[in-house]
Short mmCIF file of C-alpha atoms in Angstrom, two decimals:
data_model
loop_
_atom_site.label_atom_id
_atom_site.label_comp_id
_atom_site.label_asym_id
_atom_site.label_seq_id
_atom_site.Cartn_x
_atom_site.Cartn_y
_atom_site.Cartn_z
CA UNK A 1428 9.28 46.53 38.41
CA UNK A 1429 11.04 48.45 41.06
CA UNK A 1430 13.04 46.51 43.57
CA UNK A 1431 14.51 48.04 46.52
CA UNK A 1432 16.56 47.37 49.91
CA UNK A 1433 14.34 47.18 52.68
CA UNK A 1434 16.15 50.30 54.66
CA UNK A 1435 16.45 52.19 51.25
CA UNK A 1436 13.24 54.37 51.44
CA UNK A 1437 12.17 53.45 47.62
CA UNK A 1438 9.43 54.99 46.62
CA UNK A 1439 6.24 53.35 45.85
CA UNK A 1440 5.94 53.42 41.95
CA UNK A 1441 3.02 52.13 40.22
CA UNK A 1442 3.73 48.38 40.43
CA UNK A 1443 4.77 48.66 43.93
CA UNK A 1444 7.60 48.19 45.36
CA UNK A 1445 9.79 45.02 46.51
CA UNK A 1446 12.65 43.62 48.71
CA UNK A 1447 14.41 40.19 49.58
CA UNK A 1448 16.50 39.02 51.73
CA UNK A 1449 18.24 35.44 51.84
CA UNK A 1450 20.57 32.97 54.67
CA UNK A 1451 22.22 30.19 54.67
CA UNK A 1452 23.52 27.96 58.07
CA UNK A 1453 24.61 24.25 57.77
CA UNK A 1454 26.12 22.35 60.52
CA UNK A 1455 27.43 19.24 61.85
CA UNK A 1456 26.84 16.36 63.93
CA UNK A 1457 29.42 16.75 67.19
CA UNK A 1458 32.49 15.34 66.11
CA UNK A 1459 32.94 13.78 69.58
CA UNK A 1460 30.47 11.12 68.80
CA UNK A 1461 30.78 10.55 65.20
CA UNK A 1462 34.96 11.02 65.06
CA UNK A 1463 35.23 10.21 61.68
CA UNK A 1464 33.26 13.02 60.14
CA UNK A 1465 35.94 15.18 61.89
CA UNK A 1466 37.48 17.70 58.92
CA UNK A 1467 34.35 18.33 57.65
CA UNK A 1468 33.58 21.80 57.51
CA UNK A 1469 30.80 24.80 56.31
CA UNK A 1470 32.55 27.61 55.06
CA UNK A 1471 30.87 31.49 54.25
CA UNK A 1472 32.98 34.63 53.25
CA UNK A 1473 35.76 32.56 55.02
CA UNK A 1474 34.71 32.05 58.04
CA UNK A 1475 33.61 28.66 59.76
CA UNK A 1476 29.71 27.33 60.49
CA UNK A 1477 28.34 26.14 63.70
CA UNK A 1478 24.61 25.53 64.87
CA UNK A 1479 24.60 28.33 66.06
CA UNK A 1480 25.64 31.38 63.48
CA UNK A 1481 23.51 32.26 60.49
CA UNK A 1482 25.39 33.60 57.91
CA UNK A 1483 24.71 36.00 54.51
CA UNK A 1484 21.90 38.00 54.77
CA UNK A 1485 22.44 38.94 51.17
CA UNK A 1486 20.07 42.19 50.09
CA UNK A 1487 18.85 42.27 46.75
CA UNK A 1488 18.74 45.94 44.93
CA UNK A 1489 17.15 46.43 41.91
CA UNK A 1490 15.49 44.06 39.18
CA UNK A 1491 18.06 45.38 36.36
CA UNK A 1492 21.22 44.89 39.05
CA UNK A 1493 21.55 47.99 40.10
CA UNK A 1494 23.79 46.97 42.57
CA UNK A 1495 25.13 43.24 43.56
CA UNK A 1496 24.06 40.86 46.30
CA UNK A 1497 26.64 41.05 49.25
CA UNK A 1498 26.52 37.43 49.36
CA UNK A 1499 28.17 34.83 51.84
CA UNK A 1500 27.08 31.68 50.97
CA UNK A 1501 27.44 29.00 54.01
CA UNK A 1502 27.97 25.17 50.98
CA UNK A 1503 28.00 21.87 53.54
CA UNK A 1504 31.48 19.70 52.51
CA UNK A 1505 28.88 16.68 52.74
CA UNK A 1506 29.43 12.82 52.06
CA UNK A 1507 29.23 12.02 48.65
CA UNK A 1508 26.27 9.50 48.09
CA UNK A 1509 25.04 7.13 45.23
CA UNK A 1510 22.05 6.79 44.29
CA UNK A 1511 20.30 3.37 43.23
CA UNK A 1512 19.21 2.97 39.86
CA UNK A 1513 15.70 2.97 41.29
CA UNK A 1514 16.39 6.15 43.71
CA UNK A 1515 17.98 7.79 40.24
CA UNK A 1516 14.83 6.70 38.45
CA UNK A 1517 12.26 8.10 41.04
CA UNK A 1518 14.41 11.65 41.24
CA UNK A 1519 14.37 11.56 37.47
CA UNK A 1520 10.14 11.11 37.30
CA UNK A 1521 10.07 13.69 39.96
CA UNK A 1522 11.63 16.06 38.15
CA UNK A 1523 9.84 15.37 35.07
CA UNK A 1524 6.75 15.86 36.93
CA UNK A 1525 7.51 19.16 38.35
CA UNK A 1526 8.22 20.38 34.71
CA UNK A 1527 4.99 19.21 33.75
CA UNK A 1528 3.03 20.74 36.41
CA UNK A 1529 1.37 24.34 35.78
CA UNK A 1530 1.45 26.19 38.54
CA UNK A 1531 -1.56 27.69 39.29
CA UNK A 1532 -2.74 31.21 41.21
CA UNK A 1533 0.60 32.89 40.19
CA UNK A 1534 -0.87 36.01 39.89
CA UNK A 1535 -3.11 36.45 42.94
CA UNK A 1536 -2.26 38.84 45.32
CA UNK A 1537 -2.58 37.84 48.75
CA UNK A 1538 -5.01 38.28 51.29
CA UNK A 1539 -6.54 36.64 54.32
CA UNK A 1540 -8.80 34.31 52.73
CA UNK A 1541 -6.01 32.99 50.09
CA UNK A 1542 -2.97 31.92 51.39
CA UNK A 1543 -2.98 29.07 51.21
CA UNK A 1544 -3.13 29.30 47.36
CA UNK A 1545 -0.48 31.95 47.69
CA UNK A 1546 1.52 29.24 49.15
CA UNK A 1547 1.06 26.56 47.00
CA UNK A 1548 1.55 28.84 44.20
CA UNK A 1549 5.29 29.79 45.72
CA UNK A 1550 6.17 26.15 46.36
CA UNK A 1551 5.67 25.11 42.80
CA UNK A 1552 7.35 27.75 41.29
CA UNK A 1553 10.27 27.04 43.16
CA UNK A 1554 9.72 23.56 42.40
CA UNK A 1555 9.36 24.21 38.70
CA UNK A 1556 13.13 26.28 39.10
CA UNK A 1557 14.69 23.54 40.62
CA UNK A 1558 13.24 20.82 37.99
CA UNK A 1559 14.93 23.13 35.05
CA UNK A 1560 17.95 22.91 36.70
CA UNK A 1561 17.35 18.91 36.95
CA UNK A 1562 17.32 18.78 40.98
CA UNK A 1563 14.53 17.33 42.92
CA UNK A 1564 11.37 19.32 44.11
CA UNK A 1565 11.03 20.07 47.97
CA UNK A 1566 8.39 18.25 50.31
CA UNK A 1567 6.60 20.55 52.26
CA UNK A 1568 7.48 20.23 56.23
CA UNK A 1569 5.12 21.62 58.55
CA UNK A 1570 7.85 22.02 60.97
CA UNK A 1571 9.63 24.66 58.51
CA UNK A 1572 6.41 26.38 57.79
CA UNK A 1573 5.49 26.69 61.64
CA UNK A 1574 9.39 28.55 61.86
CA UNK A 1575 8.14 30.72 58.29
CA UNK A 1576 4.87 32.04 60.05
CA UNK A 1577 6.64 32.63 63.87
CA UNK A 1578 8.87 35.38 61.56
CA UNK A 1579 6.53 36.64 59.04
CA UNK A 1580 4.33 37.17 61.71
CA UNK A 1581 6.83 38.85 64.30
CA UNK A 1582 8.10 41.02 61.62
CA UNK A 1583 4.87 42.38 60.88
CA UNK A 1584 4.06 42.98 65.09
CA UNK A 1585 7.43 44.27 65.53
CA UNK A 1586 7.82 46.27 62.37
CA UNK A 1587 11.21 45.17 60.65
CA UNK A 1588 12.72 42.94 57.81
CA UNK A 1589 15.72 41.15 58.91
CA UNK A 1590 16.60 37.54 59.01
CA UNK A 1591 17.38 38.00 62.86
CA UNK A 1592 14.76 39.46 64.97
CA UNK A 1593 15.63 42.63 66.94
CA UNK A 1594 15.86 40.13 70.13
CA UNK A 1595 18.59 38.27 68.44
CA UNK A 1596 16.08 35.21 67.51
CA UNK A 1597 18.03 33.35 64.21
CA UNK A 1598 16.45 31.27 61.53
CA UNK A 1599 18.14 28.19 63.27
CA UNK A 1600 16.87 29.38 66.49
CA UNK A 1601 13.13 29.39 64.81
CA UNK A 1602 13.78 25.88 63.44
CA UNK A 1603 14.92 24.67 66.87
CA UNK A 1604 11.78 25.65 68.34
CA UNK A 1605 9.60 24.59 65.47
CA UNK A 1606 11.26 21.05 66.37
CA UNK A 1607 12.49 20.72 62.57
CA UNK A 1608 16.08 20.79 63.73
CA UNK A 1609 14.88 17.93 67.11
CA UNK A 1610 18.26 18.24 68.89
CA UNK A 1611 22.15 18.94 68.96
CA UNK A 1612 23.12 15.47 67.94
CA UNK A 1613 21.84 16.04 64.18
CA UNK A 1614 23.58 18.01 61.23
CA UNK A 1615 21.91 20.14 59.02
CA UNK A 1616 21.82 22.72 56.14
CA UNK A 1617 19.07 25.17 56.41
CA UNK A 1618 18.71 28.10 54.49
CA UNK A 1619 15.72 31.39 54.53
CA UNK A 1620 14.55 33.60 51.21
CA UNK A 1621 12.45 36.90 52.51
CA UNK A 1622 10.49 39.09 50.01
CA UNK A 1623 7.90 41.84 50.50
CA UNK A 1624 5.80 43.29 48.35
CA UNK A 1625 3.29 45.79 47.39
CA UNK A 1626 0.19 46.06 44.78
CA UNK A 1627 0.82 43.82 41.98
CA UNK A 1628 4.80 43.14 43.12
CA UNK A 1629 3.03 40.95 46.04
CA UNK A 1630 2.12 37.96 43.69
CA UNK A 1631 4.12 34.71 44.05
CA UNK A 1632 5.04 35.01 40.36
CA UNK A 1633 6.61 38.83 41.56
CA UNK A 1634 8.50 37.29 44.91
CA UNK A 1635 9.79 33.89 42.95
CA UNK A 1636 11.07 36.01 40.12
CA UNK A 1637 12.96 38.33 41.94
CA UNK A 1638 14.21 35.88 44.02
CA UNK A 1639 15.36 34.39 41.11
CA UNK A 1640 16.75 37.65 39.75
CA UNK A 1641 19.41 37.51 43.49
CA UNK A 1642 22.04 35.04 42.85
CA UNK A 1643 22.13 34.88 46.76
CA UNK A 1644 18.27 33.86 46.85
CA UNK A 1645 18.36 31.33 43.60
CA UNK A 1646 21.56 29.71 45.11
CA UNK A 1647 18.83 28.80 48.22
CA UNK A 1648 16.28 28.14 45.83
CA UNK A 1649 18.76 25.23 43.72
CA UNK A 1650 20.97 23.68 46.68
CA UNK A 1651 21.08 20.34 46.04
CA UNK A 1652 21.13 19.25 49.56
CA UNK A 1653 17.82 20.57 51.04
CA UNK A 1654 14.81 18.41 50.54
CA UNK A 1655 12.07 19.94 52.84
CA UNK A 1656 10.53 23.76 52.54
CA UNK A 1657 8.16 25.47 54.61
CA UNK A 1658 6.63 28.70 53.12
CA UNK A 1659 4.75 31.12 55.16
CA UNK A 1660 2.76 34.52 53.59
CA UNK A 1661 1.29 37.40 55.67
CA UNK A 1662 -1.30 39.67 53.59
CA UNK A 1663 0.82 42.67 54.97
CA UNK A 1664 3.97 44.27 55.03
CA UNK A 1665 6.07 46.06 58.06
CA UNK A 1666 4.32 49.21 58.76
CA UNK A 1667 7.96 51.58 58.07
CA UNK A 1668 8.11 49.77 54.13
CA UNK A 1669 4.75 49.56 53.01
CA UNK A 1670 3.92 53.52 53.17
CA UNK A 1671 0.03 52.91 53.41
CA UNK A 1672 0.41 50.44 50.08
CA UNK A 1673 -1.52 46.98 50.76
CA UNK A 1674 0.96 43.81 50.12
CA UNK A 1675 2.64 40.71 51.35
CA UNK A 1676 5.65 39.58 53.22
CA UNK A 1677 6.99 36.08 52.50
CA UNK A 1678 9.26 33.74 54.40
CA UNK A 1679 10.36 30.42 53.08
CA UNK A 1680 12.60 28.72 54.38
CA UNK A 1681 14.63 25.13 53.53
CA UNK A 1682 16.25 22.66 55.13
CA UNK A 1683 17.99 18.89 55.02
CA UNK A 1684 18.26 16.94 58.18
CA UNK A 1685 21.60 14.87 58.28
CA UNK A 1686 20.77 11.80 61.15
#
């Protein structure tokens, strides 16, 4: 499998060719109105979080690591919570369920009649990741896939493959308008995986493994703290990558609301 940068001109082998792309954001509620969550802080490559800054768009090169992930990951300094016995019990059956599942469609590649399969595929592969690394599967949020298919679909019309658009529009801007993140008065921790793909490097089994393969992308994929995703997949990729090949581009993106 060939894997390449989106910028880096790869050439199309015989499987196709790939890229991916992650980001992480978290932030706070105001510390004016809650005061005592004051200290609290997100932290990537050293700098501070707010609502408004997306950081690490991490680029994945190369299935066999031929080169490393630039990778600034944004982690939330959360509360620590207990769970119930019961709560414990339910997240424990959840993941036992998620192990259990098959996933099915793994190996379709997309096009305009399936994606919905293509999606349901992605989300239980991920699912099945998280469960072998004993965290909780994500609940799909219609909210987060409405932000997924507003990119997917503007990178395709506008031709690029970027985590912010080339009008400066952010993944926290898309979940603003997608009303997942409903106002300034909430916290969060939000986080976006982008793959594309060509010929048989366009199935969800392709994307989740190489997403898998980034340590940037799996550190989205296992975050303890999300509990939503929304996946979106467009049977085509930006005109300047796919050089005439026919493939996908995928967007999913997670999130936790803190109220």
């Amino acid at each position: 499998m060939t894997l390449a940068a989106a910028y880096a001109g790869a050439p199309v082998s015989a499987l196709g060719t790939a890229a991916a792309k992650h980001s992480r954001a978290c932030a706070h509620r105001p510390a004016s109105t809650h005061a005592h969550r004051r200290g609290r802080a997100c932290r990537a490559g050293g700098h501070g979080s707010h609502a408004q800054r997306t950081h690490a768009r991490g680029q994945h090169k190369g299935a066999r690591g031929s080169s490393t992930p630039r990778v600034a990951r944004v982690r939330s300094r959360a509360r620590v919570g207990l769970l119930s016995s019961q709560q414990r019990s339910a997240r424990e059956t959840s993941v036992q369920q998620a192990l259990a599942t098959p996933c099915a469609n793994t190996e379709l590649t997309p096009n305009a009649e399936n994606l919905q399969l293509i999606r349901d595929a992605v989300q239980c592969l991920v699912n099945k990741q998280r469960a072998q690394h004993s965290e909780a599967p994500l609940l799909a949020s219609a909210q987060l896939q409405a932000a997924a298919e507003s990119h997917t679909e503007d990178m395709i019309a506008t031709d690029y493959f970027e985590h912010v658009s080339p009008s400066g529009v952010t993944p926290v801007d898309r979940m603003r308008a997608s009303a997942y993140i409903p106002s300034e008065q909430v916290g969060y921790v939000v986080g976006e995986n982008l793959a594309w793909g060509t010929l048989s490097l366009a199935t969800p089994q392709s994307i989740v493994s190489a997403w898998v393969a980034s340590p940037g992308h799996l550190a989205n994929i296992l975050e303890s703290h999300y509990t939503e995703t929304g996946i979106a997949v467009v049977a085509s990729v930006p005109a300047s990558l796919a050089e005439g090949a026919v493939g996908a581009t995928y967007a999913q993106e997670f999130g936790v609301i803190v109220h």
